[in-house]
Coordinates of C-alpha atoms in Angstrom, one line a residue:
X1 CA -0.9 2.2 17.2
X2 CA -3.2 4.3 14.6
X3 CA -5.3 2.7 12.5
X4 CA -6.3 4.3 9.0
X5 CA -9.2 2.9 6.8
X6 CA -9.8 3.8 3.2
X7 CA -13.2 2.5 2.2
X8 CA -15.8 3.6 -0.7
X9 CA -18.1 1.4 -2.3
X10 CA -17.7 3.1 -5.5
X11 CA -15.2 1.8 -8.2
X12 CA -12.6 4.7 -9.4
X13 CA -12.2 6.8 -6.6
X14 CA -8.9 6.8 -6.2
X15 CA -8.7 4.5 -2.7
X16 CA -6.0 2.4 -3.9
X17 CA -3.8 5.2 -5.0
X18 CA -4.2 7.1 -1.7
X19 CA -3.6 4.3 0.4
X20 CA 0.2 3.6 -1.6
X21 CA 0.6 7.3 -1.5
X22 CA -0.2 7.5 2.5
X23 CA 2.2 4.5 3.3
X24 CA 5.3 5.5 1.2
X25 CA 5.0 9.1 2.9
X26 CA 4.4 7.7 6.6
X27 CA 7.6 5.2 5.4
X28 CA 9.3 7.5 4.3
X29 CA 8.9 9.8 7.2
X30 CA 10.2 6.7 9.7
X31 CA 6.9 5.6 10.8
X32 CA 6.2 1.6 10.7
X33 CA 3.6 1.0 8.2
X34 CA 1.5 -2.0 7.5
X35 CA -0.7 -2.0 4.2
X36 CA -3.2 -4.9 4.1
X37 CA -5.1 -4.9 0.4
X38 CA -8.0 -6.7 0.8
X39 CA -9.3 -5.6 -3.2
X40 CA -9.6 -8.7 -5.4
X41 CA -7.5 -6.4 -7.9
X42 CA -4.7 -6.6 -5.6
X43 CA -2.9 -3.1 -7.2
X44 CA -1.9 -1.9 -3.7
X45 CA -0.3 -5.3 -3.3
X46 CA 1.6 -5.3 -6.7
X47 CA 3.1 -1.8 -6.8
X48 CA 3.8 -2.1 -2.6
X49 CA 5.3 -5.8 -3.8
X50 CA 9.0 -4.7 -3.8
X51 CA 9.0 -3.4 -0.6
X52 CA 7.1 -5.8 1.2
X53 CA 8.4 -8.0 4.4
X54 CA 8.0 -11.4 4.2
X55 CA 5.2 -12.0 6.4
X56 CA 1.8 -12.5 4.3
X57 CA -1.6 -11.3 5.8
X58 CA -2.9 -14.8 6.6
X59 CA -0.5 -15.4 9.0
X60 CA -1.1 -12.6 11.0
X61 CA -4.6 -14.7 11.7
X62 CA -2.8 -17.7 13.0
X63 CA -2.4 -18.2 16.9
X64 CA 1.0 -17.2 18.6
X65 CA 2.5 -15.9 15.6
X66 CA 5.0 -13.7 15.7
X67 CA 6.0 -11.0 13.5
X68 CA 9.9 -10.5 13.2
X69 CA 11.6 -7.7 11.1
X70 CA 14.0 -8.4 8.4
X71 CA 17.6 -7.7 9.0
X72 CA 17.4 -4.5 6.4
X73 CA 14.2 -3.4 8.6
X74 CA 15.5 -3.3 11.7

């Protein structure tokens, strides 16, 4: 597992936009990709919404949980 982190304090500098870029093209070239928005403007969250699973960040906090694919991502 890689782990990539976009972070700038500053407001405008285009984090949001690189981070949806950098996980359609690492979806699109196969790779399994989890995008966790932790902005209170949550636009990562509402252009990524479409092709989101079903499991929501909170539960992957929760003891024993288990992440399972759906049938179109397997």
């Amino acid at each position: 597992m890689k782990t990539i982190v976009i972070n700038n304090q500053k407001g405008g500098v285009g984090k949001t936009t690189l981070a949806g870029h950098l996980a359609w093209f690492m979806a699109e070239a196969d790779l399994r990709v989890l995008v966790i928005d932790v902005d209170a403007q949550s636009n990562a969250s509402d252009t990524l919404r479409h092709y989101a699973g079903s499991t929501l960040a909170a539960d992957l906090f929760k003891p024993g949980i288990r992440v399972v694919p759906r049938e179109d991502e397997a």
